[in-house]
Coordinates of C-alpha atoms and ligand atoms in Angstrom, one line a residue:
E1118 CA -0.2 -0.2 0.2
N1119 CA 1.4 3.6 -0.5
R1120 CA 2.4 4.5 3.0
L1121 CA 5.7 6.6 2.7
N1122 CA 7.3 6.6 6.1
G1123 CA 4.0 5.3 7.5
Y1124 CA 1.9 8.6 6.2
T1125 CA -0.7 8.0 2.8
P1126 CA 0.0 11.5 -0.3
M1127 CA -3.5 12.3 1.3
D1128 CA -1.8 12.4 5.1
L1129 CA 1.0 14.4 3.6
L1130 CA -1.0 16.9 1.7
Q1131 CA -3.4 17.5 4.9
N1132 CA -0.8 18.4 7.3
R1133 CA 1.1 21.0 4.5
F1134 CA -2.7 22.6 4.8
F1135 CA -2.7 22.2 9.1
E1136 CA 1.8 23.8 9.1
R1137 CA 0.4 26.0 5.6
A1138 CA -3.6 26.8 8.4
E1139 CA -1.5 27.4 11.7
F1140 CA 1.4 29.7 10.3
V1141 CA -2.2 31.9 8.5
V1142 CA -3.9 32.0 11.9
D1143 CA -0.6 33.2 14.1
T1144 CA 0.5 35.4 11.7
L1145 CA -2.7 37.4 11.3
R1146 CA -3.3 37.3 14.6
K1147 CA 0.0 39.5 15.0
Q1148 CA 0.1 41.9 12.2
G1149 CA -3.4 40.7 10.4
Y1150 CA -2.0 40.5 7.0
C1151 CA 0.1 37.0 6.0
Y1152 CA 1.4 36.4 2.9
L1153 CA 2.6 33.1 1.3
D1154 CA 4.9 33.3 -1.9
D1155 CA 5.1 30.4 -4.4
F1156 CA 1.3 29.3 -3.0
H1157 CA 1.0 27.4 -6.3
G1158 CA 4.1 26.3 -7.2
E1159 CA 5.0 28.5 -11.6
D1160 CA 3.4 26.3 -13.7
I1161 CA -0.3 26.4 -12.2
A1162 CA 0.4 29.8 -11.7
L1163 CA 0.9 30.7 -14.9
K1164 CA -1.8 28.5 -15.9
I1165 CA -4.3 31.0 -13.9
L1166 CA -2.5 34.2 -15.2
S1167 CA -3.5 32.5 -19.4
E1168 CA -6.9 32.3 -18.0
V1169 CA -7.2 35.5 -16.4
K1170 CA -5.5 37.0 -19.5
N1171 CA -7.6 35.3 -22.0
L1172 CA -11.3 36.7 -20.0
H1173 CA -8.7 40.0 -20.3
H1174 CA -9.0 38.8 -23.9
R1175 CA -12.6 38.3 -24.9
E1176 CA -13.8 41.1 -23.1
K1177 CA -14.8 39.6 -20.0
F1178 CA -13.7 42.1 -18.1
T1179 CA -16.0 45.4 -16.7
D1180 CA -15.5 49.1 -15.2
G1181 CA -15.0 47.9 -11.7
E1182 CA -14.6 51.4 -10.9
L1183 CA -16.9 52.8 -7.9
V1184 CA -17.5 56.3 -8.4
S1185 CA -17.1 58.9 -4.8
S1186 CA -20.4 61.2 -5.0
N1187 CA -19.1 64.1 -3.4
G1188 CA -22.8 64.6 -1.8
N1189 CA -24.8 67.1 -3.9
G1190 CA -25.5 65.0 -6.9
S1191 CA -23.0 66.8 -9.0
M1192 CA -21.1 64.9 -12.1
L1193 CA -17.6 65.9 -10.6
N1194 CA -17.7 62.4 -9.1
K1195 CA -13.9 61.1 -8.6
K1196 CA -12.5 58.9 -10.1
I1197 CA -11.4 56.6 -7.3
R1198 CA -10.5 53.1 -8.3
D1199 CA -9.4 52.1 -12.1
D1200 CA -9.4 48.3 -11.8
K1201 CA -11.4 46.2 -14.9
I1202 CA -12.9 43.1 -12.8
A1203 CA -14.9 39.6 -13.9
W1204 CA -17.1 37.9 -10.8
I1205 CA -16.1 33.8 -11.7
D1206 CA -18.0 31.6 -10.6
G1207 CA -15.4 28.9 -11.7
K1208 CA -18.3 27.1 -13.2
E1209 CA -17.0 29.5 -16.8
E1210 CA -15.8 27.0 -19.4
N1211 CA -12.1 27.6 -19.8
C1212 CA -11.4 28.8 -16.1
Q1213 CA -10.4 25.5 -14.4
A1214 CA -7.1 26.5 -13.4
I1215 CA -9.0 29.8 -12.1
S1216 CA -11.4 27.3 -10.0
H1217 CA -8.5 25.0 -8.8
H1218 CA -7.4 28.2 -6.8
M1219 CA -10.5 28.3 -5.4
T1220 CA -10.9 25.4 -4.0
T1221 CA -7.4 25.6 -2.4
V1222 CA -7.7 28.8 -1.5
N1223 CA -11.3 27.9 0.8
T1224 CA -9.5 24.5 2.0
L1225 CA -6.6 26.4 3.7
I1226 CA -9.5 29.1 4.9
R1227 CA -12.0 25.9 6.0
F1228 CA -8.3 24.6 8.1
C1229 CA -7.6 28.3 9.5
N1230 CA -12.0 28.2 10.8
G1231 CA -11.5 25.5 12.8
L1232 CA -7.6 27.1 14.6
I1233 CA -9.9 30.9 14.8
E1234 CA -12.7 30.8 17.4
E1235 CA -14.1 34.6 16.7
Y1236 CA -15.2 33.9 12.8
D1237 CA -17.5 30.9 11.5
I1238 CA -16.4 30.9 8.4
E1239 CA -18.5 29.1 5.5
H1240 CA -19.4 31.1 2.8
R1241 CA -17.1 33.0 -0.2
T1242 CA -17.4 35.9 -2.6
K1243 CA -17.2 34.7 -6.3
A1244 CA -13.9 35.1 -7.6
M1245 CA -12.7 38.9 -8.2
V1246 CA -10.5 38.7 -11.6
A1247 CA -8.8 42.2 -11.4
C1248 CA -7.0 44.2 -14.3
Y1249 CA -5.0 47.8 -13.5
P1250 CA -4.3 48.1 -17.3
G1251 CA -1.5 49.9 -16.3
Q1252 CA -1.1 53.9 -17.1
G1253 CA -1.2 55.3 -14.0
T1254 CA -4.2 53.3 -12.7
C1255 CA -5.1 53.0 -8.7
Y1256 CA -7.0 52.3 -5.7
K1257 CA -7.3 54.8 -3.2
R1258 CA -6.7 54.2 0.0
H1259 CA -9.6 52.7 1.5
V1260 CA -11.3 49.4 3.6
D1261 CA -12.9 46.6 1.8
N1262 CA -15.4 45.5 5.0
P1263 CA -16.5 48.8 6.7
N1264 CA -19.5 48.4 8.5
K1265 CA -20.1 44.5 9.2
D1266 CA -21.0 43.7 5.8
G1267 CA -19.8 40.0 6.8
R1268 CA -16.6 40.0 5.0
C1269 CA -13.9 38.7 7.5
I1270 CA -10.3 37.8 5.3
T1271 CA -9.6 39.8 1.9
T1272 CA -7.7 37.2 0.5
L1273 CA -5.4 38.0 -3.2
Y1274 CA -3.6 35.7 -5.6
Y1275 CA -1.2 38.1 -7.6
L1276 CA -0.5 37.1 -11.1
N1277 CA 2.8 39.6 -12.0
P1278 CA 5.6 37.1 -13.5
G1279 CA 8.6 39.8 -13.6
W1280 CA 7.4 42.1 -11.6
T1281 CA 9.7 45.6 -10.1
E1282 CA 8.5 48.9 -7.6
E1283 CA 9.7 50.5 -10.6
K1284 CA 6.5 49.7 -12.3
G1285 CA 4.5 51.2 -9.1
G1286 CA 1.0 49.2 -8.3
M1287 CA 2.7 48.2 -4.8
L1288 CA -0.7 47.2 -1.9
N1289 CA 0.3 49.8 0.5
L1290 CA -1.1 48.3 3.7
Y1291 CA -2.1 50.2 6.6
P1292 CA -2.5 47.5 9.4
G1293 CA -3.9 49.2 12.6
G1294 CA -5.0 52.2 10.9
S1295 CA -0.1 52.8 10.7
E1296 CA 1.7 55.8 9.5
E1297 CA 4.0 54.2 7.4
P1298 CA 2.5 51.4 5.0
V1299 CA 3.6 48.8 4.7
K1300 CA 4.3 47.9 0.4
I1301 CA 3.4 43.7 -0.9
L1302 CA 4.5 43.3 -4.0
P1303 CA 2.4 42.2 -7.0
R1304 CA 4.4 39.2 -7.5
L1305 CA 3.5 36.6 -9.7
D1306 CA 2.4 33.1 -6.8
R1307 CA 1.8 35.2 -4.0
L1308 CA -1.6 34.7 -1.8
L1309 CA -2.0 37.8 0.4
L1310 CA -4.7 37.8 3.5
F1311 CA -5.6 40.5 5.5
W1312 CA -8.6 40.5 7.7
S1313 CA -11.3 42.7 5.4
D1314 CA -12.6 45.3 8.3
R1315 CA -11.1 48.7 9.6
R1316 CA -8.2 47.6 11.2
N1317 CA -6.8 46.9 7.3
P1318 CA -6.9 50.3 5.2
H1319 CA -5.2 49.9 1.8
E1320 CA -4.7 50.9 -1.7
V1321 CA -3.2 49.7 -5.0
A1322 CA -0.9 52.4 -6.0
P1323 CA -0.1 54.1 -9.3
S1324 CA 0.7 50.8 -11.1
H1325 CA 2.1 51.6 -14.4
D1326 CA 2.2 47.4 -16.6
V1327 CA -0.8 46.0 -16.1
R1328 CA -1.7 44.6 -13.0
Y1329 CA -3.5 40.6 -12.8
A1330 CA -4.6 39.6 -8.8
I1331 CA -7.5 37.3 -7.7
T1332 CA -9.3 38.4 -4.8
L1333 CA -11.7 36.2 -3.0
W1334 CA -13.5 37.4 0.4
Y1335 CA -15.0 35.1 3.4
F1336 CA -17.6 35.5 5.0
D1337 CA -18.3 35.7 9.2
K1338 CA -21.8 33.1 9.5
N1339 CA -23.3 35.4 12.5
E1340 CA -22.2 38.8 11.4
R1341 CA -23.8 37.7 7.5
A1342 CA -26.2 36.4 8.5
R1343 CA -27.5 40.3 10.8
F1344 CA -26.4 41.9 7.5
R1345 CA -28.6 40.5 5.3
K1346 CA -31.6 40.6 8.1
K1347 CA -30.3 44.6 8.0
Q1348 CA -30.9 44.2 4.2
E1349 CA -33.6 43.2 3.9
E1350 CA -35.6 45.7 6.4
E1351 CA -34.5 48.9 4.4
E1352 CA -35.8 47.1 2.5
R1353 CA -39.3 46.7 3.3
K1354 CA -38.8 50.4 5.3
K1355 CA -37.7 51.2 1.8
A1356 CA -40.8 49.4 -0.1
I1357 CA -43.4 50.8 2.8
F1358 CA -42.2 54.4 2.2
S1359 CA -42.1 54.8 -1.9
G1360 CA -45.8 53.4 -1.0
Q1361 CA -46.5 56.3 1.4
E1362 CA -44.8 58.4 -1.8
N1363 CA -47.1 57.5 -4.4
G1364 CA -50.4 58.4 -2.3
S1365 CA -51.1 54.9 -2.5
N1366 CA -52.0 54.2 1.2
E1367 CA -51.7 50.1 1.7
G1368 CA -49.0 49.1 3.6
G1369 CA -48.5 52.5 4.8
G1370 CA -46.8 52.5 8.8
N1371 CA -49.2 52.3 11.4
Ligands
PW2_1837 C1 -20.8 47.4 -6.2 O1 -19.6 46.2 -7.1 C2 -18.0 46.5 -7.1 C3 -18.1 45.8 -7.4 C4 -15.9 45.4 -7.1 C5 -16.1 46.1 -6.6 C6 -14.4 46.1 -6.5 C7 -13.5 46.0 -5.1 C8 -12.1 46.7 -4.6 C9 -12.0 46.4 -3.7 N1 -10.4 46.1 -3.3 C10 -9.5 46.4 -3.6 C11 -8.2 46.0 -3.3 O2 -8.0 46.6 -2.4 N2 -7.4 45.7 -4.0 C12 -5.7 45.3 -4.0 C13 -4.8 44.9 -4.5 O3 -5.7 44.4 -5.8 O4 -3.8 45.2 -4.5 C14 -9.6 46.1 -5.3 O5 -9.2 45.7 -6.4 C15 -11.4 46.5 -5.8 C16 -14.4 47.0 -4.4 C17 -16.1 46.7 -4.3 C18 -16.6 46.6 -5.1 C19 -18.3 47.0 -5.5
MN1838 MN1 -9.6 46.0 -1.0

């Protein structure tokens, strides 16, 4: 039977995930972020990159820009981000390697979940494949989850072989709102993880070359449930309000 010095290949695989999960959780606790290099190995990383480029060339990316209006509804909205994005659930054709990435990170997070008491992580978003097309495109300083929408861990997988700081596009992280940023190089096959809430303001510095990344956000079950309940409550109120607005009295408040 194929036991290697008493372990089966599955044992070895489980151990490998368990070791990495321990390192990730310890580091997240200590500094709020953590990155793993050579996460899949170069061959698989390049396969993922080729699928992402294929998405880009097939115009599957949309403008992800989020404009922040300056309150008085004027058209002088300033753009705060220039990335192009594509939401991928992993079942699309020609996304097998991206799908492999999603299941591998799921396994790592499942091992981490066993070690993190404060969260109960069961779900995640779809994969957000993002491209900063160069020419100084960036993403202003922000927090991914400032208002408890349920997201607790952000994972960013970078796909930029031979990237150097001269190309810009560094991920500047301000853990605990620190003055000096931690500058993360978005290099090929690097997996970065950080708490999604206000502990980690971050920004993408202006990028002078095409820069690809895949983001997966993981939800805490309870925070997500509370957020969904609040959202439904707001929907109900809005429905009642719009009911009163057009004069009809059905569903009006008491
Ligand atoms: C309402 O629809 C949407 C659709 C897409 C959205 C994407 C982001 C987002 C957040 N953070 C980053 C980031 O920090 N990237 C760091 C890096 O690439 O190193 C990023 O690239 C993108 C935020 C809100 C969104 C809302
Ligand atoms: Mn972000």
